[in-house]
CSV table of N, CA, C and O in Angstrom, one decimal:
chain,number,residue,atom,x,y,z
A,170,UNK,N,31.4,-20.1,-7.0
A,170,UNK,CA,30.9,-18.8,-6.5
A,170,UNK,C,29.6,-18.6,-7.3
A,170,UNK,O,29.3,-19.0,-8.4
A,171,UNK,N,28.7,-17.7,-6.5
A,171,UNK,CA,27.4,-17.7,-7.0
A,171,UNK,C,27.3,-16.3,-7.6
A,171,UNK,O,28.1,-15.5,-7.5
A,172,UNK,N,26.2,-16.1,-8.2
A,172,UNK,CA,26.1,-14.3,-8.4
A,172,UNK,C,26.1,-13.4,-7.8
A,172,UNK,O,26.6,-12.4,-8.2
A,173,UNK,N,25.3,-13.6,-6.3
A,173,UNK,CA,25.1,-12.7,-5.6
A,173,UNK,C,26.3,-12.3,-4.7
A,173,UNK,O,26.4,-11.2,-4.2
A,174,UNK,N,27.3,-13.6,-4.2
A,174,UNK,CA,28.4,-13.4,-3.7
A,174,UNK,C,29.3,-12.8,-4.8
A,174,UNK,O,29.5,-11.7,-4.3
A,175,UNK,N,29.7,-12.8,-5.8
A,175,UNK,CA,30.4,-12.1,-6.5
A,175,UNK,C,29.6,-10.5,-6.4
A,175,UNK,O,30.4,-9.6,-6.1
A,176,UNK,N,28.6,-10.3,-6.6
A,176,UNK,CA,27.8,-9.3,-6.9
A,176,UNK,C,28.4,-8.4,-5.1
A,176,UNK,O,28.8,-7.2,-5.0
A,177,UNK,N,28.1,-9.4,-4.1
A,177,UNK,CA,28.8,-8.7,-2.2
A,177,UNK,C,30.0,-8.4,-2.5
A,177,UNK,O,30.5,-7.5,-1.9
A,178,UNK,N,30.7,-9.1,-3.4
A,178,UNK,CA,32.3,-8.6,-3.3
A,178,UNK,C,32.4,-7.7,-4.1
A,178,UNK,O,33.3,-7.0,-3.5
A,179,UNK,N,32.2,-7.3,-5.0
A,179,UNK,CA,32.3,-5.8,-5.8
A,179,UNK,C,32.0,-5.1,-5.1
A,179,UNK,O,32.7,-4.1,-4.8
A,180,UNK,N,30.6,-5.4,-4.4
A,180,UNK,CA,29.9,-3.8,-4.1
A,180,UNK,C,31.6,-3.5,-2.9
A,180,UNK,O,32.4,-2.6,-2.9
A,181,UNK,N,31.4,-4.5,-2.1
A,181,UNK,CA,32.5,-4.0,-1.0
A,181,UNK,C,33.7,-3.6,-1.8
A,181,UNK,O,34.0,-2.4,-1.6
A,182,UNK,N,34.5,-4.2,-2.4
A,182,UNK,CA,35.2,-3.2,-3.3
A,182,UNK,C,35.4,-2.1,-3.6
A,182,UNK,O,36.5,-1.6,-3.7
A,183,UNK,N,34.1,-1.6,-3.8
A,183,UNK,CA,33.8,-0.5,-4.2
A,183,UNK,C,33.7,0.2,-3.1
A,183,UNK,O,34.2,1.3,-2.9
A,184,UNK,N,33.1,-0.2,-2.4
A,184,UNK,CA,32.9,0.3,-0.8
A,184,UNK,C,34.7,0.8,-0.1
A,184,UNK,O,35.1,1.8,0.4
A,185,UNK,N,35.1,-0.1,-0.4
A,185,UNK,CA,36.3,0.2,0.3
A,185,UNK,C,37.4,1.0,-0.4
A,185,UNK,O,38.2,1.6,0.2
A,186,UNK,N,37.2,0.9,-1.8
A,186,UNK,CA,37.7,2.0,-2.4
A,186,UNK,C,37.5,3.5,-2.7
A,186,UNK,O,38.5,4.2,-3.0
A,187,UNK,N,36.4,3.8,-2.5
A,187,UNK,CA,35.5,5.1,-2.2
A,187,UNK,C,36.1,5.4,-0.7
A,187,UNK,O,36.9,6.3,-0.7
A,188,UNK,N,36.0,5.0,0.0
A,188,UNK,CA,36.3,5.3,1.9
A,188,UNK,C,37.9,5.5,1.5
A,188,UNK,O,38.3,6.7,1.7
A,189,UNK,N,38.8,4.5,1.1
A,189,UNK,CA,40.2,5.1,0.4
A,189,UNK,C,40.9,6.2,0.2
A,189,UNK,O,42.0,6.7,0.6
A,190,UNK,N,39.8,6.6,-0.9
A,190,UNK,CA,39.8,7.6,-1.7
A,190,UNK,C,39.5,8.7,-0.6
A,190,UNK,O,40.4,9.2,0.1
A,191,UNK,N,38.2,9.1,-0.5
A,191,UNK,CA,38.2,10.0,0.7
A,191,UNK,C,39.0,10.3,1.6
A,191,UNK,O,39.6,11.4,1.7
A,192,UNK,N,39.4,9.2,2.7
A,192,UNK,CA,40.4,9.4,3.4
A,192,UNK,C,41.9,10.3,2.5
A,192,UNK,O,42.2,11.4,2.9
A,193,UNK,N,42.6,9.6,1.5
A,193,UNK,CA,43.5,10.5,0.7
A,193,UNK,C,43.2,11.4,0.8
A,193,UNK,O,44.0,12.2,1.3
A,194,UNK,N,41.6,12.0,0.4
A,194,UNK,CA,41.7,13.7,-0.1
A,194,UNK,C,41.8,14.2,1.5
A,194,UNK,O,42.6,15.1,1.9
A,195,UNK,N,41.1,13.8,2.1
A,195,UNK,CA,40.9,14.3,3.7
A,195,UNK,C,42.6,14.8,4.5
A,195,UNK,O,43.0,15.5,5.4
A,196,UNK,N,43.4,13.8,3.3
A,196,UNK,CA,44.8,13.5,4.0
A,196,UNK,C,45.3,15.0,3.3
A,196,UNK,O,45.8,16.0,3.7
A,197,UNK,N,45.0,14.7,2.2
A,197,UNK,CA,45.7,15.5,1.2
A,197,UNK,C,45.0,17.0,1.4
A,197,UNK,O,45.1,17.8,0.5
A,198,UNK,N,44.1,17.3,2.7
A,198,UNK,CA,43.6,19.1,2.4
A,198,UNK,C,44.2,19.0,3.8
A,198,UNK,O,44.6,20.1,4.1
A,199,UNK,N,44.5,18.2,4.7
A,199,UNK,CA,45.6,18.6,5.9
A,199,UNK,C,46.7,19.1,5.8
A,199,UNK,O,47.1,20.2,6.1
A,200,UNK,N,47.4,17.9,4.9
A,200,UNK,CA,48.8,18.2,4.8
A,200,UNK,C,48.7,19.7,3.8
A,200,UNK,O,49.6,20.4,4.1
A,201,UNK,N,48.0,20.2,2.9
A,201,UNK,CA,48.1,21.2,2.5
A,201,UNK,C,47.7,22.6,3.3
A,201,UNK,O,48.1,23.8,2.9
A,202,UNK,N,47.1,22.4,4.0
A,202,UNK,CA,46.8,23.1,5.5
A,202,UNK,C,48.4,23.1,5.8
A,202,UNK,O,49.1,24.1,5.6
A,203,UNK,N,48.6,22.4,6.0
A,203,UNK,CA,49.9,22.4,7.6
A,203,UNK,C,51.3,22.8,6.8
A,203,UNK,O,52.4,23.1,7.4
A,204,UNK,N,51.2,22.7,4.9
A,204,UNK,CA,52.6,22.8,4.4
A,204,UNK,C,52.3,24.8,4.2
A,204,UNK,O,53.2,25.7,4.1
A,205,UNK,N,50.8,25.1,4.1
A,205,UNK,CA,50.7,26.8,3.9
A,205,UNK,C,51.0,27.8,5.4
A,205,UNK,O,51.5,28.9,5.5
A,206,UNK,N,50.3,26.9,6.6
A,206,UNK,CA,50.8,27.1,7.9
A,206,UNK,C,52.8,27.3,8.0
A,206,UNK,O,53.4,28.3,8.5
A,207,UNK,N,53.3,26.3,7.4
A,207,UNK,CA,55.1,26.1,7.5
A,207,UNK,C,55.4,27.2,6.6
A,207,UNK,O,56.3,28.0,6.9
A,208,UNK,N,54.7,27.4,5.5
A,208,UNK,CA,55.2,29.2,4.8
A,208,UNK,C,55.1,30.6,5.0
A,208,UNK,O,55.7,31.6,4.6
A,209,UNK,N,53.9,30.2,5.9
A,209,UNK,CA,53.6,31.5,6.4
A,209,UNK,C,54.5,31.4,8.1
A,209,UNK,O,54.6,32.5,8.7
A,210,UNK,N,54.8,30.5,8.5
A,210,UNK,CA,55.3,31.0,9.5
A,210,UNK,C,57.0,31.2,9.0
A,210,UNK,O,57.9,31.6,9.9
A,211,UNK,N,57.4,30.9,7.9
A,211,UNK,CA,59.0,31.2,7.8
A,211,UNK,C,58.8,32.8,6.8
A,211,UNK,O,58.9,32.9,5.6
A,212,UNK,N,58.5,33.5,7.5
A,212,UNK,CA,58.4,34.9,7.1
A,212,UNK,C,60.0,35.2,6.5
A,212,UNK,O,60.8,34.7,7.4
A,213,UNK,N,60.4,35.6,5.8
A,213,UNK,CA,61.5,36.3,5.6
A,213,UNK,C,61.7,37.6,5.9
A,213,UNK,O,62.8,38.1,5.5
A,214,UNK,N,60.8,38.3,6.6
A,214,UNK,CA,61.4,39.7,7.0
A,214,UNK,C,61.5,39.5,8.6
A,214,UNK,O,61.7,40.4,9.5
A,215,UNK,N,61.3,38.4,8.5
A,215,UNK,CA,61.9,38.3,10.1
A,215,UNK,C,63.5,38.3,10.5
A,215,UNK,O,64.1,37.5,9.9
A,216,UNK,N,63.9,38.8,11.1
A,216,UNK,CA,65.2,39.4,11.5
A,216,UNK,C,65.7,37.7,12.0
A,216,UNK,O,64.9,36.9,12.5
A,217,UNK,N,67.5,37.3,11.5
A,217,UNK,CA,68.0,36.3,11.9
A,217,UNK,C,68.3,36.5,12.9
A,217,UNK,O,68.2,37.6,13.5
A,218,UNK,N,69.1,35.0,13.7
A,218,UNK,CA,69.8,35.1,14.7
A,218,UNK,C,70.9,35.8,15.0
A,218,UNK,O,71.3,36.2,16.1
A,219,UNK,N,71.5,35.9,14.0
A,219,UNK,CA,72.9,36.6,13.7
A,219,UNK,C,72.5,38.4,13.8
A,219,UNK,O,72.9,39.3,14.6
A,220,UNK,N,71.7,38.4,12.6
A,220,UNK,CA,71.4,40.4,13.0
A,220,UNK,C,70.9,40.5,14.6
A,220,UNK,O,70.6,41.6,15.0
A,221,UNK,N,70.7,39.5,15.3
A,221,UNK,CA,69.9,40.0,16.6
A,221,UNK,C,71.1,40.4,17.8
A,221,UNK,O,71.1,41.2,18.8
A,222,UNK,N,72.1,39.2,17.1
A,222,UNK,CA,73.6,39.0,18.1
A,222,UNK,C,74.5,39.9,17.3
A,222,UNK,O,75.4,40.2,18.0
A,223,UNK,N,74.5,40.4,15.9
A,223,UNK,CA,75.3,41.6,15.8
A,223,UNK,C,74.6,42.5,14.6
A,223,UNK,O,74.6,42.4,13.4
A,224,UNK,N,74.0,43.5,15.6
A,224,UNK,CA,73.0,44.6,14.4
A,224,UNK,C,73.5,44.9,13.4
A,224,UNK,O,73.2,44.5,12.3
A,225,UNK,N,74.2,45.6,13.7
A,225,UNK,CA,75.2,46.3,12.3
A,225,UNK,C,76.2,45.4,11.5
A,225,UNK,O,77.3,45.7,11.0
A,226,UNK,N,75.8,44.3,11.4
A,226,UNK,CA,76.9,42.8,10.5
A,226,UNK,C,75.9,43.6,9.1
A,226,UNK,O,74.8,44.2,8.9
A,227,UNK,N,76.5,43.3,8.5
A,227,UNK,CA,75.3,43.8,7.2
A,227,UNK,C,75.4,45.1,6.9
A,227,UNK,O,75.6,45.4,5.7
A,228,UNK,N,75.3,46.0,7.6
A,228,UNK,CA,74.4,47.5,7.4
A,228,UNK,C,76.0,48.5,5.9
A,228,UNK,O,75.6,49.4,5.1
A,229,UNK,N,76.7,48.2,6.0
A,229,UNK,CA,77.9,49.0,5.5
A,229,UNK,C,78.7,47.8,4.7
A,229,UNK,O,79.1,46.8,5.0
A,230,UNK,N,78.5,48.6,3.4
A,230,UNK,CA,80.0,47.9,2.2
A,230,UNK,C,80.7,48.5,2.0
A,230,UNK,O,80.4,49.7,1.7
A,231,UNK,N,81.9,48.0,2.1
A,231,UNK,CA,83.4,48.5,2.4
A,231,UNK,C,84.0,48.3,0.9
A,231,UNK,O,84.3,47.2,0.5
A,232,UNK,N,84.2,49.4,0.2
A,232,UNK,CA,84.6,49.2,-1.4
A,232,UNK,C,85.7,49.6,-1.7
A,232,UNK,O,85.8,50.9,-1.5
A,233,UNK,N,86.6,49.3,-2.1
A,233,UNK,CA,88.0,49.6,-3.0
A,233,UNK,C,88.2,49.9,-4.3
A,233,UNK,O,88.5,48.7,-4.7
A,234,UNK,N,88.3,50.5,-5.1
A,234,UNK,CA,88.5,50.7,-6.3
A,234,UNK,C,90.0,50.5,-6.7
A,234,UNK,O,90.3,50.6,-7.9
């Protein structure tokens, strides 16, 4: 091998590791996009299926002393 072909394969190396890298971060501000999207849509004051099919399940505690 000569210098300058060693010298083509680093740079591409480097080339292709840089493009890598980006791609990751590009991956990595989606998926953090799309996991703040899945928290904000599981609201917790949103009413369950169950309070919808029986209102008053919940509303009264029944105490004995």
């Amino acid at each position: 091998m000569d210098i300058a072909e060693i010298s083509m394969n680093l740079s591409q190396n480097n080339l292709m590791s840089a493009v890598g890298t980006a791609m990751l971060g590009k991956s990595l501000d989606i998926v953090e996009g799309q996991a703040s999207a899945l928290t904000a849509s599981m609201d917790m004051n949103s009413p369950s299926l169950e309070s919808l099919v029986y209102p008053t399940s919940g509303t009264m505690i029944d105490m004995r002393v």
